Amino acid sequence: MPASPSSSRDRSPRPADDGGAAAPSRGRGTRRHDREILALALPAFGALVAEPLFLMADSAIVGHLGTPQLAGLGVAAALLTTGVNVFVFLAYATTAAVARRVGADELPAAIRQGMDGIWLALLLGLCVLAVGYPVAPALVDAFGTSATAAPHAVTYLRVSLLGIPAMLIVLAATGVLRGLQDTRTPLYVAIGGFTANGLLNFALVYGAGWGIAGSAWGTVIAQCAMAAVYLGVVVRGARRHGASLRPDAAGIRACAQAGAPLLVRTLSLRAVLLIATAVAARLGDVPVAAHQITLTLWSLLAFALDAIAIAGQAIIGRYLGAGDAVGARAACRRMVQWGIASGVVLGVLVALARPLILPLFTSDPAVHAALLPVLLVVAVTQPIAGVVFVLDGVLMGAGDGPYLAWAMLAVLAVFAPVALLVPTLGGGLTALWWTVAGVMMATRMVTLWWRARSGRWVVTGSVRV
C-alpha cells in the first residue's frame, strides 16, 4: 500500500475561509496537479473501460448458443447492472473517507475505514442475494420476457446473484485503494478479471457444455477471484499498519449513513435515464433504436470524463484531510480546466467521426438519419459534461453527499416535465436529447458550479463533520 503523505497543517474539521486564494508558485502548483491527475485518472480510465468488457465477453460467447439464450442474457444483465449500479456509492463514499484519513496522515484509521466499507458491502451483497434469488422468475417476467428466453434469463440471473457479494466487495475495495491514491491496482485486477472471465466462460460454455449457466459461473468465479485479490491487498496493509479487520457496528453504520445521500443521487440519475428511454419509446421504433445507440455512446464518453472525477475524489479528499484548503481549491480549479478541455476534445472527435460511427451500430438508413443530428447534440454538449463530471467528483471527494442528493433531486424535478413534454409538443429524438445533454446536464452544472463557488464544500479534517 502507498505511504500516506505527511502533513504538518492544521487538521481540525472546520469550514475554510481562504477566499479562494491561489496557491503560491501557480505554475509549479499547476504542474504538480497535472501529474497527480494523470497518475490517478489514466489507470482509472483503463479500469472503467475494462469493467463493461465482462458483459461484452458474455454476450459474444452466449450469442453463439442461440437467440433465446442471448435474449435471456440481455434481460438478466439489465437487472444485474441496475442492481449493482445502485450500490456504486460503496466505491464513492469509501474513496472520500479513506482519502481524508490519508491526507491527515492517519493510515491505520484509513484502512480501518476502508474495512468498514468492505463489511457493509458484504452485508448488502448477502441481502441482495437472499432477496433476489427466490424472486428471480418474477423479475424476469416483469420484463415481459418471452417464454423461450425466460428460462435462460432465470438461470443466468440466479447463478450470477451468487457473485453479487463479491461484486460489491470489489466496489468497496476499489474505493479503498482509490482513497489510498492507488488506481493502478484496480486496473491490473480489472484486466486480470476480464481475461479470466473470457477464458472461464469459453471453457465452461463450450468445453464443459454448461450452456448459459457456464457463462454465469465463469463470471462469478472471476468476480470472486477479483474480490479475493482486493481483500488480500487490504488485509496485508491492515496487518502492516496494525489496523483491525473485525467488523465494527458503529463504523459500518457510519459508512451506510455516508453512502445514503449518494444512493439518492444515483437513483435520481437512473430515473432521468429511464424517463428519457420511456419518452424515446413513445416516439417510435426508429427513434428508440437511435436513442439506445446514442445512450451507449454517451456512456462510453462518460468513462473518459469519469476517470478525471475519480482522480478528483481521491485528490480532494486527501487535501481536505491534510487541512490544505488552498490546495483543494487549486486542485478543483485545475480539474475543471481538465474537464472542459477533455469535453472539447471528445466533442470534436464525435462530431468528426459521426459518419464512421453510424455503420458500427446499424445499417438502417432511417436510424442513420435520426442519429446524425442527435450525435451533434452530444458533441456540442461534451464540455458541459466535462465540468459536471469533474465537479461531481470534487464534491464526492469532499464528502458533500447530502448536497449532491438534493441537487440531483432538483435536476430530476426540472428534467422530468420538460422531457415528458417533448412528444406533446411534437418534438422528436433530437429535441429529447437537447433535454438530456442540454437541459439536464446544464442544470447539473449550475447546481454543482454554485456549490463549488460557495466554498461550503471545503471542510478540512480527517472526518467531515
Short mmCIF file of C-alpha atoms in Angstrom, two decimals:
data_model
loop_
_atom_site.label_atom_id
_atom_site.label_comp_id
_atom_site.label_asym_id
_atom_site.label_seq_id
_atom_site.Cartn_x
_atom_site.Cartn_y
_atom_site.Cartn_z
CA MET A 1 0.00 0.00 0.00
CA PRO A 2 1.25 3.50 -0.75
CA ALA A 3 2.57 5.55 2.11
CA SER A 4 0.42 8.36 3.40
CA PRO A 5 1.54 11.88 2.52
CA SER A 6 2.56 13.58 5.74
CA SER A 7 1.26 16.97 6.67
CA SER A 8 2.02 19.42 9.43
CA ARG A 9 -1.01 21.56 8.67
CA ASP A 10 -3.95 22.05 10.99
CA ARG A 11 -6.27 19.05 10.69
CA SER A 12 -9.22 20.20 12.79
CA PRO A 13 -12.55 19.87 10.96
CA ARG A 14 -13.74 23.35 10.01
CA PRO A 15 -15.05 25.27 7.02
CA ALA A 16 -12.16 27.00 5.31
CA ASP A 17 -12.28 30.73 4.60
CA ASP A 18 -9.29 31.24 2.37
CA GLY A 19 -11.42 33.22 -0.05
CA GLY A 20 -10.32 31.10 -2.98
CA ALA A 21 -6.76 32.39 -2.97
CA ALA A 22 -4.46 30.66 -5.38
CA ALA A 23 -1.55 28.65 -4.09
CA PRO A 24 1.92 30.20 -4.38
CA SER A 25 4.02 29.40 -7.43
CA ARG A 26 1.00 28.87 -9.66
CA GLY A 27 3.00 27.32 -12.48
CA ARG A 28 4.74 24.81 -10.23
CA GLY A 29 1.47 24.03 -8.45
CA THR A 30 -0.33 23.53 -11.75
CA ARG A 31 2.30 21.06 -12.95
CA ARG A 32 2.03 19.17 -9.66
CA HIS A 33 -1.76 18.96 -10.01
CA ASP A 34 -1.41 17.79 -13.61
CA ARG A 35 0.91 14.99 -12.56
CA GLU A 36 -1.45 13.93 -9.76
CA ILE A 37 -4.49 13.98 -12.05
CA LEU A 38 -2.76 11.99 -14.80
CA ALA A 39 -1.28 9.47 -12.36
CA LEU A 40 -4.74 8.68 -10.99
CA ALA A 41 -7.00 9.28 -13.98
CA LEU A 42 -5.22 7.20 -16.65
CA PRO A 43 -5.26 3.89 -14.71
CA ALA A 44 -8.81 4.68 -13.53
CA PHE A 45 -9.91 5.09 -17.15
CA GLY A 46 -8.40 1.71 -18.03
CA ALA A 47 -10.24 0.04 -15.15
CA LEU A 48 -13.53 1.73 -16.09
CA VAL A 49 -13.26 0.53 -19.69
CA ALA A 50 -12.35 -3.00 -18.59
CA GLU A 51 -15.47 -3.42 -16.46
CA PRO A 52 -18.09 -3.38 -19.28
CA LEU A 53 -15.95 -5.83 -21.21
CA PHE A 54 -17.24 -8.55 -18.84
CA LEU A 55 -20.71 -8.24 -20.33
CA MET A 56 -19.35 -7.94 -23.87
CA ALA A 57 -17.44 -11.20 -23.44
CA ASP A 58 -20.52 -12.93 -22.06
CA SER A 59 -22.64 -11.62 -24.96
CA ALA A 60 -20.13 -12.73 -27.59
CA ILE A 61 -19.90 -16.25 -26.19
CA VAL A 62 -23.57 -16.74 -25.34
CA GLY A 63 -24.65 -15.25 -28.67
CA HIS A 64 -23.38 -18.35 -30.46
CA LEU A 65 -25.64 -20.58 -28.36
CA GLY A 66 -28.77 -19.11 -29.93
CA THR A 67 -31.15 -16.15 -29.94
CA PRO A 68 -33.21 -17.26 -26.89
CA GLN A 69 -30.04 -17.58 -24.82
CA LEU A 70 -28.81 -14.15 -25.92
CA ALA A 71 -32.22 -12.60 -25.19
CA GLY A 72 -32.21 -14.21 -21.74
CA LEU A 73 -28.73 -12.84 -21.09
CA GLY A 74 -29.90 -9.36 -22.09
CA VAL A 75 -32.75 -9.36 -19.58
CA ALA A 76 -30.65 -10.82 -16.75
CA ALA A 77 -27.76 -8.46 -17.47
CA ALA A 78 -30.08 -5.43 -17.35
CA LEU A 79 -31.34 -6.49 -13.92
CA LEU A 80 -27.84 -7.21 -12.61
CA THR A 81 -26.37 -3.96 -13.96
CA THR A 82 -29.15 -1.91 -12.40
CA GLY A 83 -28.77 -3.71 -9.08
CA VAL A 84 -25.01 -3.22 -8.92
CA ASN A 85 -25.09 0.40 -10.12
CA VAL A 86 -27.41 1.27 -7.26
CA PHE A 87 -24.59 0.37 -4.86
CA VAL A 88 -21.84 2.32 -6.62
CA PHE A 89 -21.86 4.60 -3.56
CA LEU A 90 -19.77 1.89 -1.89
CA ALA A 91 -16.85 3.00 -4.06
CA TYR A 92 -17.56 6.73 -3.97
CA ALA A 93 -18.14 7.15 -0.24
CA THR A 94 -15.22 4.88 0.68
CA THR A 95 -12.83 6.78 -1.60
CA ALA A 96 -13.66 10.11 0.05
CA ALA A 97 -13.50 8.82 3.62
CA VAL A 98 -10.22 6.94 3.14
CA ALA A 99 -8.58 9.82 1.23
CA ARG A 100 -9.34 12.20 4.12
CA ARG A 101 -7.62 9.88 6.57
CA VAL A 102 -4.65 9.54 4.23
CA GLY A 103 -4.35 13.32 3.97
CA ALA A 104 -4.43 13.56 7.76
CA ASP A 105 -1.55 11.05 7.93
CA GLU A 106 -3.78 8.51 9.70
CA LEU A 107 -3.14 5.45 7.56
CA PRO A 108 -4.28 2.81 10.11
CA ALA A 109 -7.56 4.71 10.52
CA ALA A 110 -7.86 4.99 6.74
CA ILE A 111 -7.56 1.24 6.33
CA ARG A 112 -9.97 0.68 9.22
CA GLN A 113 -12.46 3.00 7.48
CA GLY A 114 -12.00 1.01 4.29
CA MET A 115 -12.66 -2.26 6.11
CA ASP A 116 -15.94 -0.84 7.42
CA GLY A 117 -16.95 -0.14 3.81
CA ILE A 118 -16.00 -3.68 2.78
CA TRP A 119 -18.03 -5.20 5.63
CA LEU A 120 -21.00 -3.06 4.59
CA ALA A 121 -20.59 -4.29 1.00
CA LEU A 122 -20.62 -7.92 2.18
CA LEU A 123 -23.79 -7.38 4.23
CA LEU A 124 -25.58 -5.63 1.37
CA GLY A 125 -24.47 -8.33 -1.08
CA LEU A 126 -25.84 -11.10 1.12
CA CYS A 127 -29.14 -9.22 1.47
CA VAL A 128 -29.44 -8.78 -2.30
CA LEU A 129 -28.71 -12.49 -2.80
CA ALA A 130 -31.25 -13.55 -0.16
CA VAL A 131 -33.98 -11.35 -1.65
CA GLY A 132 -33.13 -11.72 -5.33
CA TYR A 133 -32.68 -15.49 -5.63
CA PRO A 134 -36.26 -16.55 -4.81
CA VAL A 135 -37.88 -13.72 -6.81
CA ALA A 136 -35.69 -14.13 -9.91
CA PRO A 137 -38.51 -15.66 -12.03
CA ALA A 138 -40.88 -12.82 -11.09
CA LEU A 139 -38.25 -10.21 -12.00
CA VAL A 140 -37.71 -11.83 -15.39
CA ASP A 141 -41.46 -12.00 -16.03
CA ALA A 142 -41.80 -8.31 -15.12
CA PHE A 143 -39.65 -7.51 -18.16
CA GLY A 144 -42.17 -9.25 -20.43
CA THR A 145 -39.58 -11.85 -21.39
CA SER A 146 -40.68 -14.40 -23.96
CA ALA A 147 -41.40 -17.99 -22.94
CA THR A 148 -38.33 -19.24 -24.84
CA ALA A 149 -35.92 -16.71 -23.32
CA ALA A 150 -37.26 -16.66 -19.75
CA PRO A 151 -35.69 -19.95 -18.55
CA HIS A 152 -32.26 -18.82 -19.76
CA ALA A 153 -32.69 -15.43 -18.09
CA VAL A 154 -33.66 -17.04 -14.76
CA THR A 155 -30.71 -19.45 -14.93
CA TYR A 156 -28.20 -16.71 -15.69
CA LEU A 157 -29.68 -14.36 -13.08
CA ARG A 158 -29.75 -16.91 -10.27
CA VAL A 159 -26.20 -18.09 -10.83
CA SER A 160 -24.94 -14.52 -11.21
CA LEU A 161 -26.63 -13.45 -7.97
CA LEU A 162 -24.20 -15.76 -6.16
CA GLY A 163 -21.46 -13.37 -7.24
CA ILE A 164 -23.21 -10.20 -6.03
CA PRO A 165 -21.42 -10.14 -2.62
CA ALA A 166 -18.08 -10.40 -4.43
CA MET A 167 -19.10 -7.67 -6.89
CA LEU A 168 -20.00 -5.27 -4.07
CA ILE A 169 -16.78 -6.10 -2.20
CA VAL A 170 -14.90 -5.20 -5.38
CA LEU A 171 -16.69 -1.84 -5.46
CA ALA A 172 -15.84 -1.04 -1.84
CA ALA A 173 -12.24 -2.29 -2.09
CA THR A 174 -11.74 -0.27 -5.25
CA GLY A 175 -12.83 2.77 -3.24
CA VAL A 176 -10.30 1.89 -0.53
CA LEU A 177 -7.40 1.77 -3.00
CA ARG A 178 -8.52 4.94 -4.77
CA GLY A 179 -8.63 6.68 -1.41
CA LEU A 180 -5.08 5.46 -0.83
CA GLN A 181 -4.20 7.19 -4.14
CA ASP A 182 -3.74 3.84 -5.90
CA THR A 183 -5.63 3.42 -9.18
CA ARG A 184 -3.07 1.08 -10.74
CA THR A 185 -4.01 -1.97 -8.68
CA PRO A 186 -7.70 -1.73 -9.70
CA LEU A 187 -6.55 -1.52 -13.33
CA TYR A 188 -4.44 -4.67 -13.02
CA VAL A 189 -7.23 -6.52 -11.18
CA ALA A 190 -9.78 -5.45 -13.80
CA ILE A 191 -7.56 -6.67 -16.65
CA GLY A 192 -6.90 -9.96 -14.87
CA GLY A 193 -10.60 -10.39 -14.10
CA PHE A 194 -11.62 -9.72 -17.69
CA THR A 195 -9.07 -12.23 -19.00
CA ALA A 196 -10.11 -14.91 -16.52
CA ASN A 197 -13.78 -14.25 -17.27
CA GLY A 198 -13.30 -14.78 -21.01
CA LEU A 199 -11.27 -17.98 -20.59
CA LEU A 200 -13.62 -19.46 -17.99
CA ASN A 201 -16.72 -18.62 -19.99
CA PHE A 202 -15.37 -20.26 -23.10
CA ALA A 203 -14.27 -23.35 -21.17
CA LEU A 204 -17.49 -23.78 -19.21
CA VAL A 205 -19.93 -22.92 -22.01
CA TYR A 206 -18.33 -25.00 -24.75
CA GLY A 207 -15.72 -27.21 -23.07
CA ALA A 208 -17.92 -28.36 -20.19
CA GLY A 209 -21.15 -27.94 -22.15
CA TRP A 210 -22.88 -25.96 -19.40
CA GLY A 211 -24.51 -23.50 -21.81
CA ILE A 212 -25.63 -20.14 -20.45
CA ALA A 213 -25.12 -21.36 -16.87
CA GLY A 214 -21.43 -21.84 -17.72
CA SER A 215 -21.19 -18.20 -18.77
CA ALA A 216 -22.69 -17.08 -15.48
CA TRP A 217 -20.45 -19.39 -13.45
CA GLY A 218 -17.37 -18.14 -15.29
CA THR A 219 -18.25 -14.56 -14.39
CA VAL A 220 -18.99 -15.45 -10.76
CA ILE A 221 -15.65 -17.24 -10.39
CA ALA A 222 -13.79 -14.30 -11.94
CA GLN A 223 -15.58 -11.84 -9.66
CA CYS A 224 -14.80 -13.91 -6.57
CA ALA A 225 -11.15 -14.07 -7.61
CA MET A 226 -11.07 -10.28 -8.02
CA ALA A 227 -12.61 -9.83 -4.58
CA ALA A 228 -10.03 -12.23 -3.10
CA VAL A 229 -7.16 -10.26 -4.64
CA TYR A 230 -8.53 -6.98 -3.31
CA LEU A 231 -9.06 -8.45 0.15
CA GLY A 232 -5.51 -9.79 0.11
CA VAL A 233 -4.13 -6.32 -0.63
CA VAL A 234 -6.25 -4.64 2.06
CA VAL A 235 -5.55 -7.33 4.67
CA ARG A 236 -1.78 -7.07 4.10
CA GLY A 237 -1.98 -3.31 4.53
CA ALA A 238 -4.08 -3.67 7.68
CA ARG A 239 -1.60 -6.07 9.27
CA ARG A 240 1.34 -3.87 8.29
CA HIS A 241 -0.19 -0.83 9.96
CA GLY A 242 -1.93 -2.54 12.87
CA ALA A 243 -5.49 -1.84 11.71
CA SER A 244 -8.29 -4.09 12.95
CA LEU A 245 -10.05 -6.35 10.46
CA ARG A 246 -13.03 -7.13 12.65
CA PRO A 247 -16.46 -5.71 11.79
CA ASP A 248 -17.32 -2.61 13.78
CA ALA A 249 -21.04 -1.86 14.04
CA ALA A 250 -20.54 1.88 14.55
CA GLY A 251 -18.13 2.11 11.61
CA ILE A 252 -20.40 0.13 9.29
CA ARG A 253 -23.35 2.30 10.33
CA ALA A 254 -21.31 5.44 9.61
CA CYS A 255 -20.43 4.11 6.15
CA ALA A 256 -24.09 3.43 5.44
CA GLN A 257 -25.06 6.93 6.57
CA ALA A 258 -22.37 8.49 4.38
CA GLY A 259 -23.49 6.42 1.40
CA ALA A 260 -27.24 7.04 1.75
CA PRO A 261 -27.20 10.50 0.09
CA LEU A 262 -25.11 9.14 -2.77
CA LEU A 263 -27.67 6.35 -3.17
CA VAL A 264 -30.39 9.01 -3.55
CA ARG A 265 -28.22 10.82 -6.12
CA THR A 266 -27.67 7.62 -8.10
CA LEU A 267 -31.34 6.63 -8.06
CA SER A 268 -32.31 10.12 -9.24
CA LEU A 269 -29.85 9.90 -12.11
CA ARG A 270 -31.14 6.45 -13.07
CA ALA A 271 -34.68 7.89 -13.03
CA VAL A 272 -33.60 10.58 -15.50
CA LEU A 273 -32.25 7.95 -17.90
CA LEU A 274 -35.32 5.75 -17.53
CA ILE A 275 -37.64 8.69 -18.27
CA ALA A 276 -35.58 9.55 -21.35
CA THR A 277 -35.84 5.96 -22.62
CA ALA A 278 -39.58 5.85 -21.92
CA VAL A 279 -40.11 9.06 -23.90
CA ALA A 280 -37.97 7.73 -26.77
CA ALA A 281 -40.11 4.57 -26.85
CA ARG A 282 -43.22 6.72 -27.30
CA LEU A 283 -41.64 8.35 -30.34
CA GLY A 284 -41.49 5.05 -32.30
CA ASP A 285 -39.19 2.15 -33.15
CA VAL A 286 -36.63 4.14 -35.15
CA PRO A 287 -36.23 6.87 -32.51
CA VAL A 288 -35.88 4.38 -29.65
CA ALA A 289 -33.27 2.40 -31.62
CA ALA A 290 -31.32 5.59 -32.30
CA HIS A 291 -31.75 6.61 -28.66
CA GLN A 292 -30.25 3.34 -27.44
CA ILE A 293 -27.22 3.77 -29.70
CA THR A 294 -26.78 7.37 -28.53
CA LEU A 295 -27.07 6.33 -24.90
CA THR A 296 -24.41 3.65 -25.43
CA LEU A 297 -22.01 6.18 -26.98
CA TRP A 298 -22.80 8.74 -24.29
CA SER A 299 -21.96 6.15 -21.62
CA LEU A 300 -18.67 5.36 -23.35
CA LEU A 301 -17.72 9.06 -23.40
CA ALA A 302 -18.62 9.22 -19.73
CA PHE A 303 -15.84 6.74 -18.90
CA ALA A 304 -13.17 9.23 -20.01
CA LEU A 305 -14.72 12.06 -18.00
CA ASP A 306 -15.43 9.84 -15.00
CA ALA A 307 -11.73 8.97 -14.81
CA ILE A 308 -10.98 12.63 -14.01
CA ALA A 309 -13.84 12.63 -11.49
CA ILE A 310 -12.30 9.60 -9.75
CA ALA A 311 -8.97 11.42 -9.56
CA GLY A 312 -10.90 14.35 -8.09
CA GLN A 313 -12.45 12.20 -5.36
CA ALA A 314 -9.04 10.92 -4.24
CA ILE A 315 -7.10 14.19 -4.54
CA ILE A 316 -9.69 16.47 -2.96
CA GLY A 317 -10.28 14.10 -0.06
CA ARG A 318 -6.54 13.93 0.62
CA TYR A 319 -6.08 17.72 0.54
CA LEU A 320 -9.01 18.34 2.86
CA GLY A 321 -7.86 15.63 5.24
CA ALA A 322 -4.46 17.34 5.37
CA GLY A 323 -6.13 20.67 6.21
CA ASP A 324 -4.96 22.20 2.91
CA ALA A 325 -7.99 24.23 1.81
CA VAL A 326 -5.94 26.33 -0.62
CA GLY A 327 -4.57 23.19 -2.29
CA ALA A 328 -8.06 21.69 -2.54
CA ARG A 329 -9.42 24.79 -4.25
CA ALA A 330 -6.47 24.96 -6.62
CA ALA A 331 -6.84 21.27 -7.49
CA CYS A 332 -10.57 21.82 -8.11
CA ARG A 333 -9.88 24.69 -10.50
CA ARG A 334 -7.29 22.68 -12.39
CA MET A 335 -9.56 19.65 -12.68
CA VAL A 336 -12.37 21.82 -14.04
CA GLN A 337 -9.95 23.02 -16.72
CA TRP A 338 -9.13 19.37 -17.48
CA GLY A 339 -12.83 18.57 -17.67
CA ILE A 340 -13.54 21.39 -20.13
CA ALA A 341 -10.54 20.50 -22.30
CA SER A 342 -11.45 16.80 -22.30
CA GLY A 343 -15.05 17.66 -23.19
CA VAL A 344 -13.92 19.82 -26.12
CA VAL A 345 -11.65 17.07 -27.45
CA LEU A 346 -14.32 14.39 -27.10
CA GLY A 347 -16.92 16.65 -28.69
CA VAL A 348 -14.74 17.36 -31.71
CA LEU A 349 -14.00 13.64 -32.11
CA VAL A 350 -17.69 12.74 -32.00
CA ALA A 351 -18.61 15.48 -34.48
CA LEU A 352 -15.92 14.42 -36.94
CA ALA A 353 -16.48 10.69 -36.51
CA ARG A 354 -20.29 10.72 -36.88
CA PRO A 355 -20.25 9.22 -40.41
CA LEU A 356 -17.90 6.49 -39.21
CA ILE A 357 -19.83 5.73 -36.02
CA LEU A 358 -23.18 5.04 -37.66
CA PRO A 359 -22.28 1.84 -39.59
CA LEU A 360 -20.80 0.31 -36.44
CA PHE A 361 -24.25 0.04 -34.85
CA THR A 362 -26.79 -0.34 -37.64
CA SER A 363 -27.25 -0.42 -41.41
CA ASP A 364 -30.78 1.02 -41.27
CA PRO A 365 -30.79 4.35 -43.20
CA ALA A 366 -33.74 5.62 -41.15
CA VAL A 367 -31.80 5.14 -37.91
CA HIS A 368 -28.77 6.81 -39.53
CA ALA A 369 -30.89 9.85 -40.40
CA ALA A 370 -32.21 10.06 -36.83
CA LEU A 371 -28.75 9.64 -35.31
CA LEU A 372 -26.82 12.32 -37.22
CA PRO A 373 -28.37 15.40 -35.55
CA VAL A 374 -28.53 13.68 -32.14
CA LEU A 375 -24.82 12.86 -32.18
CA LEU A 376 -24.14 16.51 -32.98
CA VAL A 377 -26.07 17.46 -29.82
CA VAL A 378 -23.92 15.03 -27.83
CA ALA A 379 -20.76 16.51 -29.36
CA VAL A 380 -21.71 20.13 -28.66
CA THR A 381 -22.58 19.45 -25.02
CA GLN A 382 -19.48 17.45 -24.08
CA PRO A 383 -17.69 20.46 -22.49
CA ILE A 384 -20.70 20.87 -20.18
CA ALA A 385 -20.48 17.17 -19.34
CA GLY A 386 -16.77 17.61 -18.59
CA VAL A 387 -17.49 20.28 -15.97
CA VAL A 388 -20.35 18.24 -14.47
CA PHE A 389 -18.34 15.06 -14.05
CA VAL A 390 -15.37 16.86 -12.51
CA LEU A 391 -17.39 18.90 -10.02
CA ASP A 392 -19.41 15.81 -9.12
CA GLY A 393 -16.15 14.05 -8.27
CA VAL A 394 -14.82 17.05 -6.34
CA LEU A 395 -17.91 17.25 -4.14
CA MET A 396 -17.89 13.49 -3.61
CA GLY A 397 -14.25 13.71 -2.54
CA ALA A 398 -15.23 16.45 -0.11
CA GLY A 399 -17.91 14.21 1.39
CA ASP A 400 -20.65 16.62 0.30
CA GLY A 401 -23.14 13.81 -0.34
CA PRO A 402 -26.26 15.48 1.11
CA TYR A 403 -25.92 18.43 -1.26
CA LEU A 404 -25.38 16.09 -4.22
CA ALA A 405 -28.56 14.22 -3.30
CA TRP A 406 -30.70 17.37 -3.08
CA ALA A 407 -29.13 18.81 -6.22
CA MET A 408 -29.88 15.68 -8.25
CA LEU A 409 -33.46 15.60 -6.99
CA ALA A 410 -33.80 19.21 -8.17
CA VAL A 411 -32.36 18.22 -11.56
CA LEU A 412 -34.90 15.40 -11.81
CA ALA A 413 -37.71 17.82 -10.96
CA VAL A 414 -36.59 20.16 -13.76
CA PHE A 415 -35.87 17.45 -16.33
CA ALA A 416 -38.95 15.23 -15.97
CA PRO A 417 -41.66 17.70 -17.06
CA VAL A 418 -39.52 19.09 -19.90
CA ALA A 419 -38.78 15.61 -21.25
CA LEU A 420 -42.38 14.45 -20.95
CA LEU A 421 -43.50 17.49 -22.95
CA VAL A 422 -41.34 16.54 -25.94
CA PRO A 423 -43.90 14.21 -27.60
CA THR A 424 -46.79 16.51 -26.65
CA LEU A 425 -45.17 19.48 -28.40
CA GLY A 426 -44.31 17.40 -31.44
CA GLY A 427 -40.61 17.19 -30.73
CA GLY A 428 -38.51 14.28 -31.94
CA LEU A 429 -35.41 12.47 -30.74
CA THR A 430 -33.18 15.50 -31.28
CA ALA A 431 -35.41 17.57 -29.00
CA LEU A 432 -35.34 14.79 -26.41
CA TRP A 433 -31.54 14.75 -26.43
CA TRP A 434 -31.43 18.51 -26.05
CA THR A 435 -33.29 17.91 -22.79
CA VAL A 436 -30.88 15.12 -21.75
CA ALA A 437 -27.50 16.53 -22.82
CA GLY A 438 -28.62 20.15 -22.70
CA VAL A 439 -31.26 20.88 -20.06
CA MET A 440 -30.39 18.09 -17.64
CA MET A 441 -26.61 18.48 -17.83
CA ALA A 442 -26.77 22.30 -17.81
CA THR A 443 -28.96 22.20 -14.70
CA ARG A 444 -26.49 19.85 -13.04
CA MET A 445 -23.63 22.16 -13.99
CA VAL A 446 -25.39 25.19 -12.48
CA THR A 447 -26.12 23.42 -9.18
CA LEU A 448 -22.59 22.00 -8.91
CA TRP A 449 -20.87 25.20 -10.01
CA TRP A 450 -22.84 27.22 -7.44
CA ARG A 451 -21.78 24.84 -4.69
CA ALA A 452 -18.14 24.88 -5.80
CA ARG A 453 -18.10 28.69 -5.88
CA SER A 454 -19.73 28.95 -2.46
CA GLY A 455 -16.83 27.18 -0.78
CA ARG A 456 -19.14 25.36 1.61
CA TRP A 457 -17.73 22.03 0.46
CA VAL A 458 -14.27 22.97 1.76
CA VAL A 459 -14.41 21.37 5.20
CA THR A 460 -11.00 20.23 6.41
CA GLY A 461 -10.09 17.47 8.84
CA SER A 462 -9.73 13.70 8.87
CA VAL A 463 -13.52 13.34 9.22
CA ARG A 464 -16.13 15.67 7.74
CA VAL A 465 -18.49 16.88 10.44
#
